[in-house]
mmCIF file with all atom_site columns, C-alpha atoms and ligand atoms in Angstrom:
data_model
loop_
_atom_site.group_PDB
_atom_site.id
_atom_site.type_symbol
_atom_site.label_atom_id
_atom_site.label_alt_id
_atom_site.label_comp_id
_atom_site.label_asym_id
_atom_site.label_entity_id
_atom_site.label_seq_id
_atom_site.pdbx_PDB_ins_code
_atom_site.Cartn_x
_atom_site.Cartn_y
_atom_site.Cartn_z
_atom_site.occupancy
_atom_site.B_iso_or_equiv
_atom_site.pdbx_formal_charge
_atom_site.auth_seq_id
_atom_site.auth_comp_id
_atom_site.auth_asym_id
_atom_site.auth_atom_id
_atom_site.pdbx_PDB_model_num
ATOM   1   C CA  . UNK A 1 1   ? -30.834 116.862 -142.394 1.00 70.00 ? 1   UNK A CA  1
ATOM   2   C CA  . UNK A 1 2   ? -27.383 114.828 -142.095 1.00 84.00 ? 2   UNK A CA  1
ATOM   3   C CA  . UNK A 1 3   ? -23.921 116.320 -143.397 1.00 96.00 ? 3   UNK A CA  1
ATOM   4   C CA  . UNK A 1 4   ? -22.309 115.789 -146.701 1.00 98.00 ? 4   UNK A CA  1
ATOM   5   C CA  . UNK A 1 5   ? -19.008 115.842 -146.813 1.00 98.00 ? 5   UNK A CA  1
ATOM   6   C CA  . UNK A 1 6   ? -16.862 115.709 -150.865 1.00 98.00 ? 6   UNK A CA  1
ATOM   7   C CA  . UNK A 1 7   ? -13.512 113.815 -150.552 1.00 98.00 ? 7   UNK A CA  1
ATOM   8   C CA  . UNK A 1 8   ? -11.971 114.702 -154.205 1.00 98.00 ? 8   UNK A CA  1
ATOM   9   C CA  . UNK A 1 9   ? -9.200  113.436 -155.354 1.00 97.00 ? 9   UNK A CA  1
ATOM   10  C CA  . UNK A 1 10  ? -6.876  112.032 -158.245 1.00 96.00 ? 10  UNK A CA  1
ATOM   11  C CA  . UNK A 1 11  ? -7.004  108.420 -156.638 1.00 97.00 ? 11  UNK A CA  1
ATOM   12  C CA  . UNK A 1 12  ? -4.056  107.393 -159.877 1.00 97.00 ? 12  UNK A CA  1
ATOM   13  C CA  . UNK A 1 13  ? -4.576  104.926 -157.592 1.00 97.00 ? 13  UNK A CA  1
ATOM   14  C CA  . UNK A 1 14  ? -5.826  104.866 -154.470 1.00 98.00 ? 14  UNK A CA  1
ATOM   15  C CA  . UNK A 1 15  ? -3.753  104.245 -151.295 1.00 98.00 ? 15  UNK A CA  1
ATOM   16  C CA  . UNK A 1 16  ? -4.148  103.648 -147.668 1.00 97.00 ? 16  UNK A CA  1
ATOM   17  C CA  . UNK A 1 17  ? -3.605  107.090 -147.135 1.00 97.00 ? 17  UNK A CA  1
ATOM   18  C CA  . UNK A 1 18  ? -6.114  107.997 -149.070 1.00 98.00 ? 18  UNK A CA  1
ATOM   19  C CA  . UNK A 1 19  ? -8.431  105.109 -147.562 1.00 98.00 ? 19  UNK A CA  1
ATOM   20  C CA  . UNK A 1 20  ? -7.453  106.194 -143.330 1.00 97.00 ? 20  UNK A CA  1
ATOM   21  C CA  . UNK A 1 21  ? -8.786  109.250 -144.352 1.00 97.00 ? 21  UNK A CA  1
ATOM   22  C CA  . UNK A 1 22  ? -12.097 107.909 -145.927 1.00 98.00 ? 22  UNK A CA  1
ATOM   23  C CA  . UNK A 1 23  ? -12.397 105.837 -142.630 1.00 98.00 ? 23  UNK A CA  1
ATOM   24  C CA  . UNK A 1 24  ? -12.098 108.612 -140.782 1.00 97.00 ? 24  UNK A CA  1
ATOM   25  C CA  . UNK A 1 25  ? -14.038 110.791 -142.192 1.00 98.00 ? 25  UNK A CA  1
ATOM   26  C CA  . UNK A 1 26  ? -16.998 108.386 -142.413 1.00 98.00 ? 26  UNK A CA  1
ATOM   27  C CA  . UNK A 1 27  ? -17.200 108.515 -138.782 1.00 97.00 ? 27  UNK A CA  1
ATOM   28  C CA  . UNK A 1 28  ? -16.701 112.073 -138.278 1.00 97.00 ? 28  UNK A CA  1
ATOM   29  C CA  . UNK A 1 29  ? -19.834 112.783 -141.386 1.00 97.00 ? 29  UNK A CA  1
ATOM   30  C CA  . UNK A 1 30  ? -23.080 111.365 -142.485 1.00 98.00 ? 30  UNK A CA  1
ATOM   31  C CA  . UNK A 1 31  ? -22.334 111.011 -145.588 1.00 98.00 ? 31  UNK A CA  1
ATOM   32  C CA  . UNK A 1 32  ? -19.265 110.385 -147.931 1.00 98.00 ? 32  UNK A CA  1
ATOM   33  C CA  . UNK A 1 33  ? -18.790 111.098 -151.730 1.00 98.00 ? 33  UNK A CA  1
ATOM   34  C CA  . UNK A 1 34  ? -15.466 110.215 -152.858 1.00 98.00 ? 34  UNK A CA  1
ATOM   35  C CA  . UNK A 1 35  ? -14.941 112.590 -155.724 1.00 98.00 ? 35  UNK A CA  1
ATOM   36  C CA  . UNK A 1 36  ? -12.563 111.032 -158.580 1.00 98.00 ? 36  UNK A CA  1
ATOM   37  C CA  . UNK A 1 37  ? -11.263 113.854 -160.128 1.00 97.00 ? 37  UNK A CA  1
ATOM   38  C CA  . UNK A 1 38  ? -11.742 113.508 -164.602 1.00 95.00 ? 38  UNK A CA  1
ATOM   39  C CA  . UNK A 1 39  ? -8.198  114.812 -165.160 1.00 78.00 ? 39  UNK A CA  1
ATOM   40  C CA  . UNK A 1 40  ? -8.106  114.749 -168.658 1.00 72.00 ? 40  UNK A CA  1
ATOM   41  C CA  . UNK A 1 41  ? -4.903  116.518 -168.761 1.00 72.00 ? 41  UNK A CA  1
ATOM   42  C CA  . UNK A 1 42  ? -2.922  115.019 -165.677 1.00 75.00 ? 42  UNK A CA  1
ATOM   43  C CA  . UNK A 1 43  ? -2.722  111.699 -168.564 1.00 88.00 ? 43  UNK A CA  1
ATOM   44  C CA  . UNK A 1 44  ? -3.937  109.512 -165.632 1.00 94.00 ? 44  UNK A CA  1
ATOM   45  C CA  . UNK A 1 45  ? -2.614  105.702 -165.403 1.00 95.00 ? 45  UNK A CA  1
ATOM   46  C CA  . UNK A 1 46  ? -5.753  104.522 -164.650 1.00 96.00 ? 46  UNK A CA  1
ATOM   47  C CA  . UNK A 1 47  ? -9.205  105.348 -166.504 1.00 95.00 ? 47  UNK A CA  1
ATOM   48  C CA  . UNK A 1 48  ? -11.837 107.364 -164.022 1.00 96.00 ? 48  UNK A CA  1
ATOM   49  C CA  . UNK A 1 49  ? -13.907 104.456 -164.465 1.00 97.00 ? 49  UNK A CA  1
ATOM   50  C CA  . UNK A 1 50  ? -10.953 101.674 -162.963 1.00 97.00 ? 50  UNK A CA  1
ATOM   51  C CA  . UNK A 1 51  ? -10.582 103.980 -159.859 1.00 97.00 ? 51  UNK A CA  1
ATOM   52  C CA  . UNK A 1 52  ? -14.111 104.417 -159.380 1.00 98.00 ? 52  UNK A CA  1
ATOM   53  C CA  . UNK A 1 53  ? -14.524 101.072 -159.650 1.00 98.00 ? 53  UNK A CA  1
ATOM   54  C CA  . UNK A 1 54  ? -10.998 100.536 -157.629 1.00 98.00 ? 54  UNK A CA  1
ATOM   55  C CA  . UNK A 1 55  ? -12.062 102.609 -155.085 1.00 98.00 ? 55  UNK A CA  1
ATOM   56  C CA  . UNK A 1 56  ? -16.200 101.120 -154.716 1.00 98.00 ? 56  UNK A CA  1
ATOM   57  C CA  . UNK A 1 57  ? -15.338 97.682  -154.181 1.00 97.00 ? 57  UNK A CA  1
ATOM   58  C CA  . UNK A 1 58  ? -12.819 99.010  -151.188 1.00 98.00 ? 58  UNK A CA  1
ATOM   59  C CA  . UNK A 1 59  ? -15.401 100.717 -149.358 1.00 98.00 ? 59  UNK A CA  1
ATOM   60  C CA  . UNK A 1 60  ? -18.162 98.179  -149.184 1.00 98.00 ? 60  UNK A CA  1
ATOM   61  C CA  . UNK A 1 61  ? -17.436 98.030  -146.154 1.00 97.00 ? 61  UNK A CA  1
ATOM   62  C CA  . UNK A 1 62  ? -19.186 101.665 -145.369 1.00 98.00 ? 62  UNK A CA  1
ATOM   63  C CA  . UNK A 1 63  ? -23.156 102.425 -145.820 1.00 98.00 ? 63  UNK A CA  1
ATOM   64  C CA  . UNK A 1 64  ? -22.218 106.380 -145.817 1.00 98.00 ? 64  UNK A CA  1
ATOM   65  C CA  . UNK A 1 65  ? -19.567 106.097 -148.306 1.00 98.00 ? 65  UNK A CA  1
ATOM   66  C CA  . UNK A 1 66  ? -20.154 106.461 -152.028 1.00 98.00 ? 66  UNK A CA  1
ATOM   67  C CA  . UNK A 1 67  ? -18.218 106.632 -155.032 1.00 98.00 ? 67  UNK A CA  1
ATOM   68  C CA  . UNK A 1 68  ? -18.815 109.426 -157.737 1.00 98.00 ? 68  UNK A CA  1
ATOM   69  C CA  . UNK A 1 69  ? -16.422 110.992 -160.456 1.00 98.00 ? 69  UNK A CA  1
ATOM   70  C CA  . UNK A 1 70  ? -16.535 115.088 -161.501 1.00 98.00 ? 70  UNK A CA  1
ATOM   71  C CA  . UNK A 1 71  ? -15.644 116.830 -164.402 1.00 95.00 ? 71  UNK A CA  1
ATOM   72  C CA  . UNK A 1 72  ? -14.552 120.522 -164.075 1.00 95.00 ? 72  UNK A CA  1
ATOM   73  C CA  . UNK A 1 73  ? -14.865 122.449 -161.115 1.00 97.00 ? 73  UNK A CA  1
ATOM   74  C CA  . UNK A 1 74  ? -14.685 121.324 -157.866 1.00 98.00 ? 74  UNK A CA  1
ATOM   75  C CA  . UNK A 1 75  ? -16.781 123.675 -156.588 1.00 98.00 ? 75  UNK A CA  1
ATOM   76  C CA  . UNK A 1 76  ? -19.932 123.400 -158.486 1.00 98.00 ? 76  UNK A CA  1
ATOM   77  C CA  . UNK A 1 77  ? -19.150 119.663 -158.280 1.00 98.00 ? 77  UNK A CA  1
ATOM   78  C CA  . UNK A 1 78  ? -20.017 119.926 -154.705 1.00 98.00 ? 78  UNK A CA  1
ATOM   79  C CA  . UNK A 1 79  ? -22.975 122.468 -155.540 1.00 97.00 ? 79  UNK A CA  1
ATOM   80  C CA  . UNK A 1 80  ? -24.185 119.381 -157.845 1.00 97.00 ? 80  UNK A CA  1
ATOM   81  C CA  . UNK A 1 81  ? -24.550 116.857 -155.006 1.00 98.00 ? 81  UNK A CA  1
ATOM   82  C CA  . UNK A 1 82  ? -25.623 119.318 -151.893 1.00 97.00 ? 82  UNK A CA  1
ATOM   83  C CA  . UNK A 1 83  ? -21.954 119.267 -150.294 1.00 98.00 ? 83  UNK A CA  1
ATOM   84  C CA  . UNK A 1 84  ? -21.200 121.080 -147.536 1.00 95.00 ? 84  UNK A CA  1
ATOM   85  C CA  . UNK A 1 85  ? -17.655 120.688 -146.814 1.00 98.00 ? 85  UNK A CA  1
ATOM   86  C CA  . UNK A 1 86  ? -14.194 119.491 -148.789 1.00 98.00 ? 86  UNK A CA  1
ATOM   87  C CA  . UNK A 1 87  ? -12.158 116.911 -146.857 1.00 98.00 ? 87  UNK A CA  1
ATOM   88  C CA  . UNK A 1 88  ? -8.518  116.544 -147.679 1.00 98.00 ? 88  UNK A CA  1
ATOM   89  C CA  . UNK A 1 89  ? -5.853  114.709 -145.910 1.00 97.00 ? 89  UNK A CA  1
ATOM   90  C CA  . UNK A 1 90  ? -2.903  116.942 -144.988 1.00 96.00 ? 90  UNK A CA  1
ATOM   91  C CA  . UNK A 1 91  ? 0.399   114.602 -144.744 1.00 93.00 ? 91  UNK A CA  1
ATOM   92  C CA  . UNK A 1 92  ? 3.145   117.536 -144.579 1.00 88.00 ? 92  UNK A CA  1
ATOM   93  C CA  . UNK A 1 93  ? 4.013   121.101 -143.762 1.00 86.00 ? 93  UNK A CA  1
ATOM   94  C CA  . UNK A 1 94  ? 4.781   120.296 -147.774 1.00 85.00 ? 94  UNK A CA  1
ATOM   95  C CA  . UNK A 1 95  ? 0.787   120.162 -148.606 1.00 91.00 ? 95  UNK A CA  1
ATOM   96  C CA  . UNK A 1 96  ? 0.119   123.069 -146.467 1.00 93.00 ? 96  UNK A CA  1
ATOM   97  C CA  . UNK A 1 97  ? 0.531   125.827 -148.598 1.00 94.00 ? 97  UNK A CA  1
ATOM   98  C CA  . UNK A 1 98  ? -1.032  124.943 -151.585 1.00 95.00 ? 98  UNK A CA  1
ATOM   99  C CA  . UNK A 1 99  ? -3.894  123.122 -150.021 1.00 97.00 ? 99  UNK A CA  1
ATOM   100 C CA  . UNK A 1 100 ? -4.632  126.350 -148.245 1.00 97.00 ? 100 UNK A CA  1
ATOM   101 C CA  . UNK A 1 101 ? -4.246  128.492 -151.507 1.00 97.00 ? 101 UNK A CA  1
ATOM   102 C CA  . UNK A 1 102 ? -7.299  125.718 -152.771 1.00 98.00 ? 102 UNK A CA  1
ATOM   103 C CA  . UNK A 1 103 ? -9.161  126.242 -150.063 1.00 98.00 ? 103 UNK A CA  1
ATOM   104 C CA  . UNK A 1 104 ? -9.504  130.266 -149.821 1.00 98.00 ? 104 UNK A CA  1
ATOM   105 C CA  . UNK A 1 105 ? -10.221 130.231 -153.427 1.00 98.00 ? 105 UNK A CA  1
ATOM   106 C CA  . UNK A 1 106 ? -12.582 127.511 -152.941 1.00 98.00 ? 106 UNK A CA  1
ATOM   107 C CA  . UNK A 1 107 ? -14.319 129.421 -150.346 1.00 98.00 ? 107 UNK A CA  1
ATOM   108 C CA  . UNK A 1 108 ? -14.343 132.153 -151.643 1.00 97.00 ? 108 UNK A CA  1
ATOM   109 C CA  . UNK A 1 109 ? -15.448 131.733 -155.393 1.00 97.00 ? 109 UNK A CA  1
ATOM   110 C CA  . UNK A 1 110 ? -18.298 129.581 -154.259 1.00 97.00 ? 110 UNK A CA  1
ATOM   111 C CA  . UNK A 1 111 ? -19.621 132.012 -151.772 1.00 95.00 ? 111 UNK A CA  1
ATOM   112 C CA  . UNK A 1 112 ? -19.297 129.535 -148.776 1.00 91.00 ? 112 UNK A CA  1
ATOM   113 C CA  . UNK A 1 113 ? -18.335 125.847 -149.397 1.00 97.00 ? 113 UNK A CA  1
ATOM   114 C CA  . UNK A 1 114 ? -15.321 125.155 -146.180 1.00 97.00 ? 114 UNK A CA  1
ATOM   115 C CA  . UNK A 1 115 ? -12.786 122.277 -146.558 1.00 98.00 ? 115 UNK A CA  1
ATOM   116 C CA  . UNK A 1 116 ? -11.748 121.256 -143.734 1.00 97.00 ? 116 UNK A CA  1
ATOM   117 C CA  . UNK A 1 117 ? -7.897  118.896 -143.203 1.00 97.00 ? 117 UNK A CA  1
ATOM   118 C CA  . UNK A 1 118 ? -7.551  115.824 -141.081 1.00 97.00 ? 118 UNK A CA  1
ATOM   119 C CA  . UNK A 1 119 ? -3.829  115.073 -140.339 1.00 95.00 ? 119 UNK A CA  1
ATOM   120 C CA  . UNK A 1 120 ? -3.168  112.056 -142.329 1.00 93.00 ? 120 UNK A CA  1
ATOM   121 C CA  . UNK A 1 121 ? -2.365  108.907 -139.818 1.00 93.00 ? 121 UNK A CA  1
ATOM   122 C CA  . UNK A 1 122 ? 1.848   109.028 -139.088 1.00 92.00 ? 122 UNK A CA  1
ATOM   123 C CA  . UNK A 1 123 ? 2.281   106.000 -140.580 1.00 92.00 ? 123 UNK A CA  1
ATOM   124 C CA  . UNK A 1 124 ? 0.575   106.950 -144.534 1.00 93.00 ? 124 UNK A CA  1
ATOM   125 C CA  . UNK A 1 125 ? 1.957   110.904 -144.267 1.00 92.00 ? 125 UNK A CA  1
ATOM   126 C CA  . UNK A 1 126 ? 5.285   109.652 -146.410 1.00 93.00 ? 126 UNK A CA  1
ATOM   127 C CA  . UNK A 1 127 ? 2.502   108.398 -148.740 1.00 95.00 ? 127 UNK A CA  1
ATOM   128 C CA  . UNK A 1 128 ? 1.619   109.431 -152.639 1.00 96.00 ? 128 UNK A CA  1
ATOM   129 C CA  . UNK A 1 129 ? -0.272  108.457 -155.122 1.00 96.00 ? 129 UNK A CA  1
ATOM   130 C CA  . UNK A 1 130 ? 2.563   109.040 -157.745 1.00 95.00 ? 130 UNK A CA  1
ATOM   131 C CA  . UNK A 1 131 ? 5.645   107.712 -155.988 1.00 96.00 ? 131 UNK A CA  1
ATOM   132 C CA  . UNK A 1 132 ? 3.636   104.585 -155.223 1.00 97.00 ? 132 UNK A CA  1
ATOM   133 C CA  . UNK A 1 133 ? 3.636   105.034 -159.260 1.00 96.00 ? 133 UNK A CA  1
ATOM   134 C CA  . UNK A 1 134 ? 7.196   105.465 -159.689 1.00 96.00 ? 134 UNK A CA  1
ATOM   135 C CA  . UNK A 1 135 ? 7.933   102.517 -157.764 1.00 97.00 ? 135 UNK A CA  1
ATOM   136 C CA  . UNK A 1 136 ? 5.902   100.581 -159.386 1.00 97.00 ? 136 UNK A CA  1
ATOM   137 C CA  . UNK A 1 137 ? 7.395   101.196 -162.790 1.00 96.00 ? 137 UNK A CA  1
ATOM   138 C CA  . UNK A 1 138 ? 9.953   100.033 -161.845 1.00 95.00 ? 138 UNK A CA  1
ATOM   139 C CA  . UNK A 1 139 ? 8.680   96.583  -160.809 1.00 95.00 ? 139 UNK A CA  1
ATOM   140 C CA  . UNK A 1 140 ? 9.000   97.020  -156.440 1.00 96.00 ? 140 UNK A CA  1
ATOM   141 C CA  . UNK A 1 141 ? 6.565   95.630  -153.931 1.00 97.00 ? 141 UNK A CA  1
ATOM   142 C CA  . UNK A 1 142 ? 4.450   97.989  -153.201 1.00 97.00 ? 142 UNK A CA  1
ATOM   143 C CA  . UNK A 1 143 ? 2.226   96.282  -150.963 1.00 97.00 ? 143 UNK A CA  1
ATOM   144 C CA  . UNK A 1 144 ? 2.560   97.969  -148.555 1.00 97.00 ? 144 UNK A CA  1
ATOM   145 C CA  . UNK A 1 145 ? 1.829   101.256 -149.770 1.00 97.00 ? 145 UNK A CA  1
ATOM   146 C CA  . UNK A 1 146 ? -2.164  100.064 -151.658 1.00 98.00 ? 146 UNK A CA  1
ATOM   147 C CA  . UNK A 1 147 ? -4.463  97.006  -150.898 1.00 97.00 ? 147 UNK A CA  1
ATOM   148 C CA  . UNK A 1 148 ? -3.711  93.731  -152.025 1.00 97.00 ? 148 UNK A CA  1
ATOM   149 C CA  . UNK A 1 149 ? -6.746  94.066  -154.543 1.00 96.00 ? 149 UNK A CA  1
ATOM   150 C CA  . UNK A 1 150 ? -5.637  97.292  -156.141 1.00 97.00 ? 150 UNK A CA  1
ATOM   151 C CA  . UNK A 1 151 ? -1.382  95.436  -155.982 1.00 97.00 ? 151 UNK A CA  1
ATOM   152 C CA  . UNK A 1 152 ? -1.671  93.302  -159.193 1.00 97.00 ? 152 UNK A CA  1
ATOM   153 C CA  . UNK A 1 153 ? -3.411  96.102  -161.589 1.00 97.00 ? 153 UNK A CA  1
ATOM   154 C CA  . UNK A 1 154 ? -0.985  98.713  -161.417 1.00 97.00 ? 154 UNK A CA  1
ATOM   155 C CA  . UNK A 1 155 ? 1.592   95.705  -162.057 1.00 95.00 ? 155 UNK A CA  1
ATOM   156 C CA  . UNK A 1 156 ? -0.961  94.999  -164.785 1.00 95.00 ? 156 UNK A CA  1
ATOM   157 C CA  . UNK A 1 157 ? -0.721  98.616  -166.386 1.00 95.00 ? 157 UNK A CA  1
ATOM   158 C CA  . UNK A 1 158 ? 3.079   99.082  -166.106 1.00 95.00 ? 158 UNK A CA  1
ATOM   159 C CA  . UNK A 1 159 ? 3.680   95.041  -167.328 1.00 88.00 ? 159 UNK A CA  1
ATOM   160 C CA  . UNK A 1 160 ? 1.168   96.126  -170.418 1.00 80.00 ? 160 UNK A CA  1
ATOM   161 C CA  . UNK A 1 161 ? 3.786   99.882  -170.944 1.00 83.00 ? 161 UNK A CA  1
ATOM   162 C CA  . UNK A 1 162 ? 7.182   97.174  -171.036 1.00 69.00 ? 162 UNK A CA  1
HETATM 163 O O1  . LIG B 2 .   ? -5.820  113.930 -155.373 1.00 55.89 ? 1   LIG B O1  1
HETATM 164 P P1  . LIG B 2 .   ? -5.220  115.137 -155.987 1.00 55.89 ? 1   LIG B P1  1
HETATM 165 O O2  . LIG B 2 .   ? -4.707  115.128 -157.332 1.00 55.89 ? 1   LIG B O2  1
HETATM 166 O O3  . LIG B 2 .   ? -4.248  116.227 -155.065 1.00 55.89 ? 1   LIG B O3  1
HETATM 167 O O4  . LIG B 2 .   ? -6.868  116.355 -155.834 1.00 55.89 ? 1   LIG B O4  1
HETATM 168 C C1  . LIG B 2 .   ? -6.621  117.425 -156.420 1.00 55.89 ? 1   LIG B C1  1
HETATM 169 C C2  . LIG B 2 .   ? -8.234  117.467 -156.412 1.00 55.89 ? 1   LIG B C2  1
HETATM 170 C C3  . LIG B 2 .   ? -9.199  116.764 -157.386 1.00 55.89 ? 1   LIG B C3  1
HETATM 171 C C4  . LIG B 2 .   ? -8.341  118.559 -155.290 1.00 55.89 ? 1   LIG B C4  1
HETATM 172 C C5  . LIG B 2 .   ? -8.022  119.342 -157.562 1.00 55.89 ? 1   LIG B C5  1
HETATM 173 O O5  . LIG B 2 .   ? -7.012  118.890 -158.512 1.00 55.89 ? 1   LIG B O5  1
HETATM 174 C C6  . LIG B 2 .   ? -9.809  120.335 -157.845 1.00 55.89 ? 1   LIG B C6  1
HETATM 175 O O6  . LIG B 2 .   ? -10.708 119.788 -157.061 1.00 55.89 ? 1   LIG B O6  1
HETATM 176 N N1  . LIG B 2 .   ? -9.425  119.684 -159.549 1.00 55.89 ? 1   LIG B N1  1
HETATM 177 C C7  . LIG B 2 .   ? -11.095 120.113 -159.769 1.00 55.89 ? 1   LIG B C7  1
HETATM 178 C C8  . LIG B 2 .   ? -10.659 121.085 -160.688 1.00 55.89 ? 1   LIG B C8  1
HETATM 179 C C9  . LIG B 2 .   ? -10.877 122.720 -159.976 1.00 55.89 ? 1   LIG B C9  1
HETATM 180 O O7  . LIG B 2 .   ? -11.669 122.671 -158.815 1.00 55.89 ? 1   LIG B O7  1
HETATM 181 N N2  . LIG B 2 .   ? -10.130 123.304 -159.850 1.00 55.89 ? 1   LIG B N2  1
HETATM 182 C C10 . LIG B 2 .   ? -9.858  124.451 -158.749 1.00 55.89 ? 1   LIG B C10 1
HETATM 183 C C11 . LIG B 2 .   ? -8.799  123.802 -157.522 1.00 55.89 ? 1   LIG B C11 1
HETATM 184 S S1  . LIG B 2 .   ? -7.329  123.567 -157.836 1.00 55.89 ? 1   LIG B S1  1
#
């Protein structure tokens, strides 16, 4: 049986940093499920359905990657889909403490589910969805951070808010 990995996140919006992690992990694991968190309390820019369809369009070229959404605890969802491992990207040392806490807690709470960290490619090591949104909200050029298909979707959201 092949190794199935879950790559969870908010993906609000998906960036080149996320896509880099998907690309690299698709070569390591047999199957990748990109799990989009249905984070109601975070007040996301994009609905969960918008985020799922946005990512789905961008990962069509990978036969072993599919996109889904989840509610509630990640470890419960991972169990439900029989994922063997969690994938997270680490950009910098500042990510490490928080990610370590979550990974440890998830492993204790689930009994066995491990998290594997991929170091983000250097050219994306500064990227974050939050900062992309901040720049986009002022009408700045975000084409270096997110795929060209995603740029107009983000711009449209902020246009509607002005
Ligand atoms: O892209 P993000 O916002 O850094 O992803 C965070 C995510 C989705 C991995 C994390 O918030 C999560 O797993 N949330 C689901 C609820 C849960 O399991 N919480 C316990 C660990 S924080």
